[in-house]
PDB file of C-alpha atoms in Angstrom:
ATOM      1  CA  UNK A  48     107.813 141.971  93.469  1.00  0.00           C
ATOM      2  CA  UNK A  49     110.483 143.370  95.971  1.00  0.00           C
ATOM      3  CA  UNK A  50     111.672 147.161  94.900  1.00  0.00           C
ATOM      4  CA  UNK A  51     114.916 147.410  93.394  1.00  0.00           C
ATOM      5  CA  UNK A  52     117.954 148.518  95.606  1.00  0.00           C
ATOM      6  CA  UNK A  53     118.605 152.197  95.649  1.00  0.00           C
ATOM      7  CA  UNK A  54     121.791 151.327  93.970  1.00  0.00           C
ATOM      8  CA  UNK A  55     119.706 149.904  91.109  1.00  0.00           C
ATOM      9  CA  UNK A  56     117.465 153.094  91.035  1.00  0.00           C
ATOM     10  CA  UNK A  57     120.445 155.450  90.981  1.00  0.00           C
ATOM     11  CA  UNK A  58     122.263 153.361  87.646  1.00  0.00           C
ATOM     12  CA  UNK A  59     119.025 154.011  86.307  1.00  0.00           C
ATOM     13  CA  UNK A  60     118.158 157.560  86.790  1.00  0.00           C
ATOM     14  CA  UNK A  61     121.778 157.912  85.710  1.00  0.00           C
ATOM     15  CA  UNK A  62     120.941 155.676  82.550  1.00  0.00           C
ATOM     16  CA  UNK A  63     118.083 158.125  81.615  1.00  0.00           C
ATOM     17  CA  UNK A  64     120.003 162.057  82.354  1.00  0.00           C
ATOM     18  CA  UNK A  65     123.380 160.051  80.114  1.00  0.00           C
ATOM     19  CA  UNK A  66     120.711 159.180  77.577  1.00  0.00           C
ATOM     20  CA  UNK A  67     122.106 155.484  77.715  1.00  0.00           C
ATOM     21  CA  UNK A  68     120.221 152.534  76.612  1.00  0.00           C
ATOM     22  CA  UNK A  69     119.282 149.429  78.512  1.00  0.00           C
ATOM     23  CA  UNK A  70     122.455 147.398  76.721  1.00  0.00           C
ATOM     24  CA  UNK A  71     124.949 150.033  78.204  1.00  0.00           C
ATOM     25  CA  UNK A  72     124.234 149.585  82.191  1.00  0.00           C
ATOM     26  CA  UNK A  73     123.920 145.550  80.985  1.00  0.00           C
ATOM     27  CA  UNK A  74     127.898 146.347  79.921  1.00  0.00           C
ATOM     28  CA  UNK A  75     128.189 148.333  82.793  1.00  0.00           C
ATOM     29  CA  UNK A  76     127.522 146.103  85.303  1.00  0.00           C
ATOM     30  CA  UNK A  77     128.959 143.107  83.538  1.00  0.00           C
ATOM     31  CA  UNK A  78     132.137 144.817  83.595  1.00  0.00           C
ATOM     32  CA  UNK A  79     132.039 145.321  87.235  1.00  0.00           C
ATOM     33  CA  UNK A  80     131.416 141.823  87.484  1.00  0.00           C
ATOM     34  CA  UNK A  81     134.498 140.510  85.771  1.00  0.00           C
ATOM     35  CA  UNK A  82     136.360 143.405  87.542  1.00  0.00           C
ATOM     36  CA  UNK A  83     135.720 141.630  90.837  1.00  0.00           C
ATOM     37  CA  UNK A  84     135.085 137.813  89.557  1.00  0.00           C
ATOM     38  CA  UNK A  85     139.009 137.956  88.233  1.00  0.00           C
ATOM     39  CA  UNK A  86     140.454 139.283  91.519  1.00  0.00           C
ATOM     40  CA  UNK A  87     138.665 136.612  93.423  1.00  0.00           C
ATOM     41  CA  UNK A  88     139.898 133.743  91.070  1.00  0.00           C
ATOM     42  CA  UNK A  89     143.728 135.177  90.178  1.00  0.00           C
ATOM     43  CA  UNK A  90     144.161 135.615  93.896  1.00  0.00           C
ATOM     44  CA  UNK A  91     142.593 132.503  95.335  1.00  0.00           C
ATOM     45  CA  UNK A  92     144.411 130.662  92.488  1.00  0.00           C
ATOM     46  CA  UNK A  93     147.379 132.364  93.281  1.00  0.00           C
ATOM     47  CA  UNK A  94     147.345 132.010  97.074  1.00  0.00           C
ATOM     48  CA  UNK A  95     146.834 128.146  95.996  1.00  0.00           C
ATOM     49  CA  UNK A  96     150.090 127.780  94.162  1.00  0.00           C
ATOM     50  CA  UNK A  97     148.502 128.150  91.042  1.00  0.00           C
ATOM     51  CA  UNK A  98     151.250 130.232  88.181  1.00  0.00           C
ATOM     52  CA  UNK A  99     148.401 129.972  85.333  1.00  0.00           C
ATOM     53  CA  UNK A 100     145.033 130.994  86.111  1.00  0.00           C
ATOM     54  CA  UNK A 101     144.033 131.491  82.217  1.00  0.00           C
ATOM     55  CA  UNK A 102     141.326 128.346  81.861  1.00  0.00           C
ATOM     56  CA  UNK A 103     139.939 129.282  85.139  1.00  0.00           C
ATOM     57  CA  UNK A 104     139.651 133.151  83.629  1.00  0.00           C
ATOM     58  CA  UNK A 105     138.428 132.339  80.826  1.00  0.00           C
ATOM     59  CA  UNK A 106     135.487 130.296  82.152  1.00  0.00           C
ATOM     60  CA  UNK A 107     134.365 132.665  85.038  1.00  0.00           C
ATOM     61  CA  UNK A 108     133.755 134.914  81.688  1.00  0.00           C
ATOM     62  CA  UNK A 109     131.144 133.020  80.250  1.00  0.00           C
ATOM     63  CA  UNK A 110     128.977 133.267  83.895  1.00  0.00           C
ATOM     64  CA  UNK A 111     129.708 135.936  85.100  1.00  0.00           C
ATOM     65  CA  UNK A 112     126.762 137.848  83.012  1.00  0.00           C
ATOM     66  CA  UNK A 113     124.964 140.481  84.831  1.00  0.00           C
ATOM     67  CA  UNK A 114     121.513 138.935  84.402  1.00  0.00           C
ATOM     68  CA  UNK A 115     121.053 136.058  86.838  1.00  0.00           C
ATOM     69  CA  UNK A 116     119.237 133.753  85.285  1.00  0.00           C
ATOM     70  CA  UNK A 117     121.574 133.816  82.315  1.00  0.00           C
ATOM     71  CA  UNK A 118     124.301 133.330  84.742  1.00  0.00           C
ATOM     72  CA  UNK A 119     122.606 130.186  86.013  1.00  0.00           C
ATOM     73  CA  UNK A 120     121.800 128.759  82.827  1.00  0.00           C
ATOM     74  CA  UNK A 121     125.057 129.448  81.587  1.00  0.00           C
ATOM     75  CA  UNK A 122     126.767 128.252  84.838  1.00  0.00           C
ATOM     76  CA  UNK A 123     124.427 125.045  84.256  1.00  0.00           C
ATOM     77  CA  UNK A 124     125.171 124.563  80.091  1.00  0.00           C
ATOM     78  CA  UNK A 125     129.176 124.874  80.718  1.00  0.00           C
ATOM     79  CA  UNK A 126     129.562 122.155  83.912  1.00  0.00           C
ATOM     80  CA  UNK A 127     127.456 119.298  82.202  1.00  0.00           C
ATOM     81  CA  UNK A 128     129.400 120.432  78.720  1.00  0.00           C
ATOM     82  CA  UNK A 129     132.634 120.270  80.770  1.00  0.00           C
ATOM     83  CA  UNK A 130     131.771 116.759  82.368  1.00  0.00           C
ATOM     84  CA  UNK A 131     131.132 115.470  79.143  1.00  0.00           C
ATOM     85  CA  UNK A 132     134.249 116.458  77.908  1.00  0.00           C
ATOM     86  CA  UNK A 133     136.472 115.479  81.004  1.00  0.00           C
ATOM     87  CA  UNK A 134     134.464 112.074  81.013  1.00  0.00           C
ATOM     88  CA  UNK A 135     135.527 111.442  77.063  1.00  0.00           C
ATOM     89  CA  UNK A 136     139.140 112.933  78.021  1.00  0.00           C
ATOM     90  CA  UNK A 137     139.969 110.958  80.487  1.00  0.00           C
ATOM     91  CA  UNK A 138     138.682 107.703  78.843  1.00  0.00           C
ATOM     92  CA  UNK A 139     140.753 108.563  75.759  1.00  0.00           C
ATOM     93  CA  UNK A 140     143.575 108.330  78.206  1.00  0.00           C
ATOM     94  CA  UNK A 141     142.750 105.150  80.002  1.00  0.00           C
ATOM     95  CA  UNK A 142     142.643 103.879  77.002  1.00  0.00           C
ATOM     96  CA  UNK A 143     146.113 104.282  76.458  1.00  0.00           C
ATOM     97  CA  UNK A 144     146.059 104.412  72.796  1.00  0.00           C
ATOM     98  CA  UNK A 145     148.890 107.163  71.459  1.00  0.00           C
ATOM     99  CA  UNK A 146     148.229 106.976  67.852  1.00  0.00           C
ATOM    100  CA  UNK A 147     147.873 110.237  65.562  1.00  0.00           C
ATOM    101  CA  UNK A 148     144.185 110.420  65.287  1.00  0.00           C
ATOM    102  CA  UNK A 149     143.598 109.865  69.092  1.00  0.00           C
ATOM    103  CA  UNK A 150     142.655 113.668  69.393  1.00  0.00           C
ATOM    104  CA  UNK A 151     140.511 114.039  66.811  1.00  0.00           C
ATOM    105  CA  UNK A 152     139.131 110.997  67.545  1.00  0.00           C
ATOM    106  CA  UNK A 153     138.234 112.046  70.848  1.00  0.00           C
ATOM    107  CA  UNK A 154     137.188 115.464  70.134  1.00  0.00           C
ATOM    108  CA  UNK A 155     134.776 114.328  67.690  1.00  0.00           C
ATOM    109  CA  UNK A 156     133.156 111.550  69.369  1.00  0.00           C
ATOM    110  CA  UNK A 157     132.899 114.722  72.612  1.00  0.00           C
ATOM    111  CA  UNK A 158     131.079 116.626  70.024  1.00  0.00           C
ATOM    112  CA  UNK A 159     128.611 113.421  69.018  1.00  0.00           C
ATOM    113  CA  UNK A 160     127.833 112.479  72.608  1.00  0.00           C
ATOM    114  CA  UNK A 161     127.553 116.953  73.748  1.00  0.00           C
ATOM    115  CA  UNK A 162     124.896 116.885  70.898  1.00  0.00           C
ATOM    116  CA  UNK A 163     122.552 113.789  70.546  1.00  0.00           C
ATOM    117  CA  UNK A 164     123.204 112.876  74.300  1.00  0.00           C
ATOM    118  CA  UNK A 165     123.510 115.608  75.889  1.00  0.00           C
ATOM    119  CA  UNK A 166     121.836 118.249  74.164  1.00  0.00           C
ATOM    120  CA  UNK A 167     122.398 121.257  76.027  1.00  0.00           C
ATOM    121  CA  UNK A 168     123.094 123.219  72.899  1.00  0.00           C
ATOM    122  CA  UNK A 169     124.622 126.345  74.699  1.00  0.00           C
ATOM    123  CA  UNK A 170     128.042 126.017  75.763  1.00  0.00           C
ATOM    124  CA  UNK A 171     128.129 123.068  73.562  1.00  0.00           C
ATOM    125  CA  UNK A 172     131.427 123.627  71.906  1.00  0.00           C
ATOM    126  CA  UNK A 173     132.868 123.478  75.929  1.00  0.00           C
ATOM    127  CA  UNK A 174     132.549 119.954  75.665  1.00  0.00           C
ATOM    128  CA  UNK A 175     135.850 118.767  73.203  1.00  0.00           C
ATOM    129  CA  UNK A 176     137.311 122.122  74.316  1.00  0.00           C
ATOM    130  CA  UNK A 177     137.703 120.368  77.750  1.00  0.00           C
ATOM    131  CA  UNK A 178     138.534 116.984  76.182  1.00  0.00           C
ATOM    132  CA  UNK A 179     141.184 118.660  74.009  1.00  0.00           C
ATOM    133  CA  UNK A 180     142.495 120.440  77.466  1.00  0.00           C
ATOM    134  CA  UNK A 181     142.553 116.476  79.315  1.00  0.00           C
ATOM    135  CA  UNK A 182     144.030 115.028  75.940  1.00  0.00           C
ATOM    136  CA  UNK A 183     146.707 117.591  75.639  1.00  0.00           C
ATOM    137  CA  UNK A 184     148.210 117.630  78.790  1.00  0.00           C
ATOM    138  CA  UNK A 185     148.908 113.489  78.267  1.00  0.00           C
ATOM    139  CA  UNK A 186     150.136 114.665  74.736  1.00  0.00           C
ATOM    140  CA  UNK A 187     152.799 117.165  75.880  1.00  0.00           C
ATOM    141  CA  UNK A 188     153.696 115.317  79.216  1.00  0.00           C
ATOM    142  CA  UNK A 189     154.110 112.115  77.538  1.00  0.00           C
ATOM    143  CA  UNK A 190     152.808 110.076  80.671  1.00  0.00           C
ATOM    144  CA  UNK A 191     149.310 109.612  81.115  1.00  0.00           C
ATOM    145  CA  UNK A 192     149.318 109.799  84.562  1.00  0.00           C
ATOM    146  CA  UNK A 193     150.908 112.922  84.752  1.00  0.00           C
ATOM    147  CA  UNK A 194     147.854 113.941  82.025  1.00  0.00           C
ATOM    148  CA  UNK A 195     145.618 112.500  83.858  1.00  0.00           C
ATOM    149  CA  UNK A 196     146.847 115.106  86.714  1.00  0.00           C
ATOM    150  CA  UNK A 197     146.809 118.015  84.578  1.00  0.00           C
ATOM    151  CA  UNK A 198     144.032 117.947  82.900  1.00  0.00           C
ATOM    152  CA  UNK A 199     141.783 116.957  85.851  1.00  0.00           C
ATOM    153  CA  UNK A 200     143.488 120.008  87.242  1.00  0.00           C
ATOM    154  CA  UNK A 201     142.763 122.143  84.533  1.00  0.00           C
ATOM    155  CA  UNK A 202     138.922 120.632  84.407  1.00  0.00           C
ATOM    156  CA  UNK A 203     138.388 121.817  88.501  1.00  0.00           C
ATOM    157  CA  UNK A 204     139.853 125.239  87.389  1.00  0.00           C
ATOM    158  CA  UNK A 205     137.147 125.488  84.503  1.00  0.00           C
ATOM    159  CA  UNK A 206     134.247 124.360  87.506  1.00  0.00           C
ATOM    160  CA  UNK A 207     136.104 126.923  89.967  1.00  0.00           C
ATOM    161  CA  UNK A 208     135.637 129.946  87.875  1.00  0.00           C
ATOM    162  CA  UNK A 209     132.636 129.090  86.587  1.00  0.00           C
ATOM    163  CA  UNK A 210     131.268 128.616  90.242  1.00  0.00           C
ATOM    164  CA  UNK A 211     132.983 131.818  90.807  1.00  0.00           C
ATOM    165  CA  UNK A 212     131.749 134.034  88.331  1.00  0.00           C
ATOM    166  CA  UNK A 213     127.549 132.939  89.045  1.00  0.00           C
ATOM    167  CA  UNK A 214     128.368 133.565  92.450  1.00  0.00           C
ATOM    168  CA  UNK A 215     129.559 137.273  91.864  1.00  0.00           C
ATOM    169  CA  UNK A 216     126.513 137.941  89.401  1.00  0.00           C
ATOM    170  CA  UNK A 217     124.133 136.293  92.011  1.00  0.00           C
ATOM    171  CA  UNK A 218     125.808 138.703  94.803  1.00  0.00           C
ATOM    172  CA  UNK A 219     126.165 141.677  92.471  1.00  0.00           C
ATOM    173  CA  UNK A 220     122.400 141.077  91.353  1.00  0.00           C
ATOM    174  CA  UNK A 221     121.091 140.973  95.251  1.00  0.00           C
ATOM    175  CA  UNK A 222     123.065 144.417  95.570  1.00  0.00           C
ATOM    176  CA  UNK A 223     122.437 145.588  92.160  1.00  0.00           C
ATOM    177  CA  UNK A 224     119.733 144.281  89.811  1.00  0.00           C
ATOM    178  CA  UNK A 225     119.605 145.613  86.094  1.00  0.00           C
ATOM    179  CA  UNK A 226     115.868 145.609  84.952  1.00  0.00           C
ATOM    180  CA  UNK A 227     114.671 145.553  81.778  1.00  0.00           C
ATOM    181  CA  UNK A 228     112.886 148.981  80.882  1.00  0.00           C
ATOM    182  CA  UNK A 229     109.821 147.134  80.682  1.00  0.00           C
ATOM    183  CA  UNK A 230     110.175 145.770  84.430  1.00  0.00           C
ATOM    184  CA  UNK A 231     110.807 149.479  85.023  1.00  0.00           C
ATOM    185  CA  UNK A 232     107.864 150.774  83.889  1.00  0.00           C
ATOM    186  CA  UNK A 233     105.546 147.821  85.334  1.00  0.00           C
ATOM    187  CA  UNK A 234     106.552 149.227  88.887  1.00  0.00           C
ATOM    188  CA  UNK A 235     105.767 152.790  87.689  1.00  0.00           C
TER     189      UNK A 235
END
């Protein structure tokens, strides 16, 4: 096992004079790592044209956790729970069907095929949350092309943020890796 950066060593002498537990560098650092995962997604968004950055936000959130194999496995959980959901979205709107029970229709049948198909259990509920997001731009657009546009837009600004937000733990974990006290203490 490599030795932890000095930055690492210095959170964690810190840690120990603060009398701070394990869960508070954790926060910490996963603070710093939405601090810098938003700038880089609201400002490459931005510089893209983008006036609503919220969805892509919102998803850099859920992998942007300091640990980096969480990260991954969340980063992993969310895109196949998004494809599913942009894959049922999009065929709800192919279909061409407008009637009243096309969204809960769709969002249900996201939920069936997330959970006995699928079965990544974590992240599952990101699966008719992106079908919902495909199915409501047709909805409130009234043209499912236009939809069809939106909501694939809205789906690659899901995958952006989650892309950016494991790539900022990954970084922030090469610089600055939050052990476990027992990891700690092996090393000792």
């Amino acid at each position: 096992m490599t030795p932890p950066p000095e930055v690492s060593r210095r959170a964690e002498a810190l840690l120990e004079r603060l009398g701070l537990g394990y869960d508070h560098l954790l926060g910490f650092r996963f603070a710093v790592n939405v601090f810098l995962a938003t700038t880089i997604v609201w400002y490459v968004l931005k510089l893209v044209g983008d006036s609503n950055p919220i969805w892509a936000i919102a998803s850099m959130l859920a992998a942007a956790d300091p640990q980096p194999e969480e990260a991954r496995r969340m980063f992993k959980s969310r895109l196949a729970n998004v494809l599913v959901g942009c894959a049922v979205g999009l065929g709800f709107l192919l279909w061409g069907h407008r009637g009243p029970f096309i969204l809960p229709l769709a969002l249900a049948l996201t939920v069936l095929i997330s959970s006995y198909l699928v079965r990544i259990k974590t992240m599952w509920r990101q699966a008719p949350i992106t079908a919902a997001i495909v199915i409501a731009a047709e909805l409130s657009r009234g043209s499912t092309l236009v939809g069809i546009e939106k909501g694939l837009h809205k789906v690659a600004e899901v995958i952006f943020g989650c892309l950016v937000g494991l790539m900022v733990s990954l970084f922030m974990s090469r610089f600055w890796l939050v052990r476990a006290p027992s990891e700690r203490t092996e090393e000792a």
